[in-house]
PDB file of C-alpha atoms in Angstrom:
ATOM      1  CA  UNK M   1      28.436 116.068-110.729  1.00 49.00           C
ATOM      2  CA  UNK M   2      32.144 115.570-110.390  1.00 54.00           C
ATOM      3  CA  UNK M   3      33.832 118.323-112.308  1.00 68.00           C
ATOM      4  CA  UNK M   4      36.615 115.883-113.625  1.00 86.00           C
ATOM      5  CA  UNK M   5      33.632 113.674-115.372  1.00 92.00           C
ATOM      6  CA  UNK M   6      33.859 113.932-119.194  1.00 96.00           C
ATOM      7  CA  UNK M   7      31.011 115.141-120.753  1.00 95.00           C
ATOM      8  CA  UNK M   8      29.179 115.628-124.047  1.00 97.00           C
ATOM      9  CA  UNK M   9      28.534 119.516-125.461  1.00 97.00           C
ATOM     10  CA  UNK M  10      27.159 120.183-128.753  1.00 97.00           C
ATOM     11  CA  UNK M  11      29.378 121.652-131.043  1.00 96.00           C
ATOM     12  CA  UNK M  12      28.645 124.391-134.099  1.00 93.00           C
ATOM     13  CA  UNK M  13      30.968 124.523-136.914  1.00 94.00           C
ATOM     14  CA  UNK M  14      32.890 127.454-135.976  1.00 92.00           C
ATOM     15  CA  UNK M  15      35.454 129.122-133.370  1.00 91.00           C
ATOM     16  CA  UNK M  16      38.649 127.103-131.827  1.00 92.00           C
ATOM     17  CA  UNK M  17      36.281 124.286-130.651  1.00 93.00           C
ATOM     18  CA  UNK M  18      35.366 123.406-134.175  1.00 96.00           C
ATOM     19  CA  UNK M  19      39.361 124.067-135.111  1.00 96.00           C
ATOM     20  CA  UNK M  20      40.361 121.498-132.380  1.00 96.00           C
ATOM     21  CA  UNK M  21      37.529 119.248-133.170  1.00 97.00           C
ATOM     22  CA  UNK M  22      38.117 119.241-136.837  1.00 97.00           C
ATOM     23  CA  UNK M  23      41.525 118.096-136.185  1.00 97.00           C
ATOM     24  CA  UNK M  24      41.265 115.261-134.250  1.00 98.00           C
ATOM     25  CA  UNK M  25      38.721 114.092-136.482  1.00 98.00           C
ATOM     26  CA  UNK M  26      41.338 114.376-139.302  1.00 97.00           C
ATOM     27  CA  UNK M  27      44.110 112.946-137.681  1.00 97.00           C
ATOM     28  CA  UNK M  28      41.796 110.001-135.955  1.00 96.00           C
ATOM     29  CA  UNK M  29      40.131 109.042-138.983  1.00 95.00           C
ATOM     30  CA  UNK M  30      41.401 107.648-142.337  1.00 93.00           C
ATOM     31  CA  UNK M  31      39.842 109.536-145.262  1.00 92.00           C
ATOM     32  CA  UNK M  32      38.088 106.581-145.897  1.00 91.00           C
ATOM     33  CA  UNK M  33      36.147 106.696-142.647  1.00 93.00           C
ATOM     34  CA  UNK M  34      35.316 110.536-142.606  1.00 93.00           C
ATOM     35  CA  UNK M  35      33.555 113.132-144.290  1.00 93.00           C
ATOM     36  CA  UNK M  36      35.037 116.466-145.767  1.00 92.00           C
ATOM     37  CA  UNK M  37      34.823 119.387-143.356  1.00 95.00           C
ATOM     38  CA  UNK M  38      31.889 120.989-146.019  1.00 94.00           C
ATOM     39  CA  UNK M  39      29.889 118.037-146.360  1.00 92.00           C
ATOM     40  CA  UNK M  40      30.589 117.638-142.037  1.00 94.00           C
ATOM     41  CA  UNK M  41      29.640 121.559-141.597  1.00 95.00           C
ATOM     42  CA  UNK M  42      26.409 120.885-143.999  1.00 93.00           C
ATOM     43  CA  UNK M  43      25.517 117.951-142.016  1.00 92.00           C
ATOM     44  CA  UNK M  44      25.182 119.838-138.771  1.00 93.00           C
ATOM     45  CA  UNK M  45      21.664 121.372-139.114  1.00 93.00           C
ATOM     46  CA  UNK M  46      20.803 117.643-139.783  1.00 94.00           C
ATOM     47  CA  UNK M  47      17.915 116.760-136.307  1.00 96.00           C
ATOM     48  CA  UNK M  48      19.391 113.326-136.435  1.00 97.00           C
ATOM     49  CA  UNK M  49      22.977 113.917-136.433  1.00 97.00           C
ATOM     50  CA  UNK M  50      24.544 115.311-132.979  1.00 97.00           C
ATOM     51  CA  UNK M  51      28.123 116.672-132.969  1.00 98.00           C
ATOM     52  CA  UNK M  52      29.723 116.940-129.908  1.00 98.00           C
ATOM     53  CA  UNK M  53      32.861 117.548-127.955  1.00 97.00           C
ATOM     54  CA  UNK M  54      33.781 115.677-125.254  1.00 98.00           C
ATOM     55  CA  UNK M  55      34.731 118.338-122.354  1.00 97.00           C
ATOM     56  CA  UNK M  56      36.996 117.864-119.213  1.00 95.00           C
ATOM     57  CA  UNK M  57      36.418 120.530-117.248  1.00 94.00           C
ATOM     58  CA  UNK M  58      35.356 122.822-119.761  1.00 91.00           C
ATOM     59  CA  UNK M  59      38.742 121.546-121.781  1.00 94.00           C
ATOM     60  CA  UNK M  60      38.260 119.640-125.440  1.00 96.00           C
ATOM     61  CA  UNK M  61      39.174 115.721-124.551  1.00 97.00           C
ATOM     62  CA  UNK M  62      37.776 114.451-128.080  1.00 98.00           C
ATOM     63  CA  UNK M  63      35.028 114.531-130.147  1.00 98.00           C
ATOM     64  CA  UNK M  64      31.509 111.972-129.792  1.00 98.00           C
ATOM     65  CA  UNK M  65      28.975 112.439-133.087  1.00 98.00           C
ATOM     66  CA  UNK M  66      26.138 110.273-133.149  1.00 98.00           C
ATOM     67  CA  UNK M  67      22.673 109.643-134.827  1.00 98.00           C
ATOM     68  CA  UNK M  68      19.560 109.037-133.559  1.00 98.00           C
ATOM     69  CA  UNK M  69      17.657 106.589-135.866  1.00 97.00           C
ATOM     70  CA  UNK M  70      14.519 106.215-133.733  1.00 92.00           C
ATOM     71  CA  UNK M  71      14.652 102.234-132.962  1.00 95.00           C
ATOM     72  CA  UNK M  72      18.590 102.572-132.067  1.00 98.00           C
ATOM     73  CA  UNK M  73      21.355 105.438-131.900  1.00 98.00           C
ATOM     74  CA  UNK M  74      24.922 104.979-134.331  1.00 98.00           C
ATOM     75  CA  UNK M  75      27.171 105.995-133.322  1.00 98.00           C
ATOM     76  CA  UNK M  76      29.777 107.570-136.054  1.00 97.00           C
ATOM     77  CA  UNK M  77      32.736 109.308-134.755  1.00 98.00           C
ATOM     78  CA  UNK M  78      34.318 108.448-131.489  1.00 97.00           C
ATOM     79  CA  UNK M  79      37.802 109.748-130.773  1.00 97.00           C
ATOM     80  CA  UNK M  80      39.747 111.097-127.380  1.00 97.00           C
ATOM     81  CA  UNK M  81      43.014 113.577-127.756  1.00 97.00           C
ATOM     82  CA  UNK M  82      46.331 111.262-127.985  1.00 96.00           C
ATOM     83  CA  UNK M  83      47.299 112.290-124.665  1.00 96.00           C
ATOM     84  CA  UNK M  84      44.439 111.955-122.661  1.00 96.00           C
ATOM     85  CA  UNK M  85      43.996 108.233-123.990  1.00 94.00           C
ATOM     86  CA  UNK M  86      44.631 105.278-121.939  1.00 92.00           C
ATOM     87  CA  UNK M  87      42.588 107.308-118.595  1.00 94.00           C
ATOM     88  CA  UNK M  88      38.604 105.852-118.679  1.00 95.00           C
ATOM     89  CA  UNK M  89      37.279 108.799-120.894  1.00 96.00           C
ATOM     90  CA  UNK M  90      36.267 106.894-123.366  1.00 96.00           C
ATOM     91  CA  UNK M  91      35.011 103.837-121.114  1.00 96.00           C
ATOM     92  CA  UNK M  92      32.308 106.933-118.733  1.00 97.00           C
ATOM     93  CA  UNK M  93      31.255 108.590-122.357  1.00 97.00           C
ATOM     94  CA  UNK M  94      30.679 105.284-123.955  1.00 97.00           C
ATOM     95  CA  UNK M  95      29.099 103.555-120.830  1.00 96.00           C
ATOM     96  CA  UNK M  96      26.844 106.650-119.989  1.00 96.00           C
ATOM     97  CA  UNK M  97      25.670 106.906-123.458  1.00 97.00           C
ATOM     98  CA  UNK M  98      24.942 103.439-124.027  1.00 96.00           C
ATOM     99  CA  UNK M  99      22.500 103.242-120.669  1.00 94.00           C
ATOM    100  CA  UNK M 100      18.866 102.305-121.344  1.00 94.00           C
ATOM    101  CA  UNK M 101      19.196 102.627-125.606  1.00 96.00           C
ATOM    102  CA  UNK M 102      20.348 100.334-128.297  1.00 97.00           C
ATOM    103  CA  UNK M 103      23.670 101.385-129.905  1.00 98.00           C
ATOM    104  CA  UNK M 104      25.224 100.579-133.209  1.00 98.00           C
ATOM    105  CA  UNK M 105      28.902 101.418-133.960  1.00 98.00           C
ATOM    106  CA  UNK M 106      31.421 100.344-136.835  1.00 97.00           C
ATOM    107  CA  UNK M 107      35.139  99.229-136.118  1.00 97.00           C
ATOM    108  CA  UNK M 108      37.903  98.663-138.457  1.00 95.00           C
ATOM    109  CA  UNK M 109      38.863  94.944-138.977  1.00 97.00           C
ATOM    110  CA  UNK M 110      40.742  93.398-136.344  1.00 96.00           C
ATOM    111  CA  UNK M 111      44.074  93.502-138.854  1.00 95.00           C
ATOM    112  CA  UNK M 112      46.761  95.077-136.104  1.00 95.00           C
ATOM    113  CA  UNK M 113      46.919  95.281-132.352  1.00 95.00           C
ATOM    114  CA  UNK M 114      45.294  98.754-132.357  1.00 92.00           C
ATOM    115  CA  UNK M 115      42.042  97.468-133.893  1.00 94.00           C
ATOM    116  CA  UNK M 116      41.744  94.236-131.752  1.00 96.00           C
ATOM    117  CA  UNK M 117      42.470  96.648-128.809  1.00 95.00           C
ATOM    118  CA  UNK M 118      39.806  98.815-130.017  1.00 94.00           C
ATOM    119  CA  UNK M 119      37.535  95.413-130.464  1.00 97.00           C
ATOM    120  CA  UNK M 120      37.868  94.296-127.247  1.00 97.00           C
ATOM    121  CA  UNK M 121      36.843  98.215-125.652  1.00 96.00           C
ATOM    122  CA  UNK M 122      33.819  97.546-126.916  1.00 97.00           C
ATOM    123  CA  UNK M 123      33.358  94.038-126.192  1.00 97.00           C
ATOM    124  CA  UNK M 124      34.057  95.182-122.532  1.00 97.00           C
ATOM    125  CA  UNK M 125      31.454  97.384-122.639  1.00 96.00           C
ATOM    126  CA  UNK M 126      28.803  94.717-123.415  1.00 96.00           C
ATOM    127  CA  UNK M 127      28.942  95.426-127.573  1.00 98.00           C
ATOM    128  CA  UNK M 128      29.113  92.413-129.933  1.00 98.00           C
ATOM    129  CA  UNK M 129      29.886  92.190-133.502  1.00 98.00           C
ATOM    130  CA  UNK M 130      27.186  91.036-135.825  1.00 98.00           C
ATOM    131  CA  UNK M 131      27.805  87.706-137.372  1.00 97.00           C
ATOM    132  CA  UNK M 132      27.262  88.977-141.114  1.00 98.00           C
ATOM    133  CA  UNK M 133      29.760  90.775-143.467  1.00 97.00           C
ATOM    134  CA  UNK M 134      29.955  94.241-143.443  1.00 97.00           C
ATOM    135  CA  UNK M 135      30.825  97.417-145.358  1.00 96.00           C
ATOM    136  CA  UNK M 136      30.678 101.071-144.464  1.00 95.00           C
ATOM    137  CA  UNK M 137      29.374 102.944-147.336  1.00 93.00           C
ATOM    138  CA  UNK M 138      31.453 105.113-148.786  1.00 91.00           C
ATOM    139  CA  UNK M 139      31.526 108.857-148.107  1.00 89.00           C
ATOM    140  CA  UNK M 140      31.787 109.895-151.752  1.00 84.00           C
ATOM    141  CA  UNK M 141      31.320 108.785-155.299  1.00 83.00           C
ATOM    142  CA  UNK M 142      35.036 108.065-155.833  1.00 84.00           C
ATOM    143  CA  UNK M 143      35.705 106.436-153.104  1.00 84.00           C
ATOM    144  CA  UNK M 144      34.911 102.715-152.508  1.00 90.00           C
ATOM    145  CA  UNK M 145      33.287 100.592-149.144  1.00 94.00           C
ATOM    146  CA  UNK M 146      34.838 100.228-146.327  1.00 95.00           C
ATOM    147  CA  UNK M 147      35.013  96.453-145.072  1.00 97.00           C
ATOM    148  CA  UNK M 148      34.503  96.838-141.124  1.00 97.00           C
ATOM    149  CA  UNK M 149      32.482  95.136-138.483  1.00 98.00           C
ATOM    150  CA  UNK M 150      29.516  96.042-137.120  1.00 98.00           C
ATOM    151  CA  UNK M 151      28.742  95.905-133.797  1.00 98.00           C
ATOM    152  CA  UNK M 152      25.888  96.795-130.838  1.00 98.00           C
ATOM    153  CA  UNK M 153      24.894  96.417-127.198  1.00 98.00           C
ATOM    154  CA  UNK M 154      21.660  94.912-128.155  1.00 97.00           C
ATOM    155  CA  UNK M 155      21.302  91.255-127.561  1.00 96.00           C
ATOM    156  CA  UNK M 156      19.244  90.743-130.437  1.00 96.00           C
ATOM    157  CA  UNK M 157      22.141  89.741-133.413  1.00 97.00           C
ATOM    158  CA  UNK M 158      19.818  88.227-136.152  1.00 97.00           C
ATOM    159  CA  UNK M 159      20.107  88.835-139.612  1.00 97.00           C
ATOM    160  CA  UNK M 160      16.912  90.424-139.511  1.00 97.00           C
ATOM    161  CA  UNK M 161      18.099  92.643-137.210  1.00 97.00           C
ATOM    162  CA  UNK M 162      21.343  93.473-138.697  1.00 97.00           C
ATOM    163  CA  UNK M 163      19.767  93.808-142.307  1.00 96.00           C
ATOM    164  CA  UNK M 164      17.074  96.768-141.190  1.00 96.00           C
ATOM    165  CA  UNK M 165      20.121  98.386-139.330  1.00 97.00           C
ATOM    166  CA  UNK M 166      22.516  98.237-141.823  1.00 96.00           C
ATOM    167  CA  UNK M 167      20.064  99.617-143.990  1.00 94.00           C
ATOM    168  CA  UNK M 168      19.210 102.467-141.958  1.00 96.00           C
ATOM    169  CA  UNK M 169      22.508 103.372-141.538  1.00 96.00           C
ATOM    170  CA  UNK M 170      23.364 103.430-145.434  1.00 94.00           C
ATOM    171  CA  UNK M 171      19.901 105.446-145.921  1.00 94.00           C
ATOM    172  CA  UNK M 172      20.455 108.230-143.119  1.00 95.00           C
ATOM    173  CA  UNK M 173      23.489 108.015-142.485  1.00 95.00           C
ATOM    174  CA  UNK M 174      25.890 107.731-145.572  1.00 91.00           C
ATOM    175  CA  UNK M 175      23.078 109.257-148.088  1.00 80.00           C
ATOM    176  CA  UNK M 176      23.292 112.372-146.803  1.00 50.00           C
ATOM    177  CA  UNK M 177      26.234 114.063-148.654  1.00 42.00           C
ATOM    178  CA  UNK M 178      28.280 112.492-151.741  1.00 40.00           C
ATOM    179  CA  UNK M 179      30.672 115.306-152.628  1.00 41.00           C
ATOM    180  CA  UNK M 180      33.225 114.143-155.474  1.00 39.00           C
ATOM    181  CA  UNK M 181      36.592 115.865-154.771  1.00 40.00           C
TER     182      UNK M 181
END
């Protein structure tokens, strides 16, 4: 394997990883869109849930934390370190990961360049959006949903399909922990 190829490590809440980790997961994330670092730390011993750094020759390049829901993997939390954006990280972790399995993601609403930059990574990468309105479920009792879009590499974009997902995700996913700060 080429030593330059990002790849994924699991990650325990502790030590500098976590530190760095933790921090680009503040600073990539509106509160909205993320969990606090107890509820995160609790949610690590979770079998379904899979934290992980993404690693550059052994050096923290951003963070990857998915779930595997048994018919298809979501993916949560997807980030790269501002200055190692813009250089195909993101494109090998996300095109590796996605081989052979279904994959379900949220994205903000395509409201500013950033987001219908973001759109279009995935779109690249063979994801559509679901035709269907969306929400993410909020992280907490005081907070309210998210409106977002929903999107996957499968080719199957019914409303079937996207009501059992949706509801997998709100049941696994954003069930787990409602801390009221």
């Amino acid at each position: 394997m080429n030593s330059n190829q990002p790849i994924l490590n699991p990650i325990k809440p502790s030590g500098l990883k976590w530190v760095n980790f933790y921090q680009l997961y503040q600073s990539a994330f509106p509160e909205a869109e993320r969990r606090l670092e107890p509820d995160l730390i609790s949610m690590a011993s979770n079998p379904m849930l899979s934290l992980n750094t993404i690693d550059i020759n052994q050096e923290f390049s951003g963070l990857f934390n998915y779930w595997n829901l048994d018919s298809f993997f979501y993916i949560e939390h997807f980030a790269i370190v501002p200055h190692k954006r813009n250089m195909g990280i993101g494109n090998d972790i996300l095109q590796n990961f996605s081989k052979n399995k279904t994959v379900v993601l949220e994205c903000e609403l395509p409201f500013d360049d950033l987001a219908k930059r973001r759109i279009l990574f995935y779109q690249k990468l063979g994801f559509q959006t679901y035709p269907f309105p969306y929400a993410q479920p909020s992280y907490s009792h005081d907070k309210q949903p998210v409106p977002m879009l929903l999107l996957t590499n499968s080719t199957d974009l019914s409303e079937h399909a996207f009501i059992k997902i949706s509801a997998k995700i709100a049941e696994s996913v954003y069930s787990q922990t409602k801390t009221t700060e």
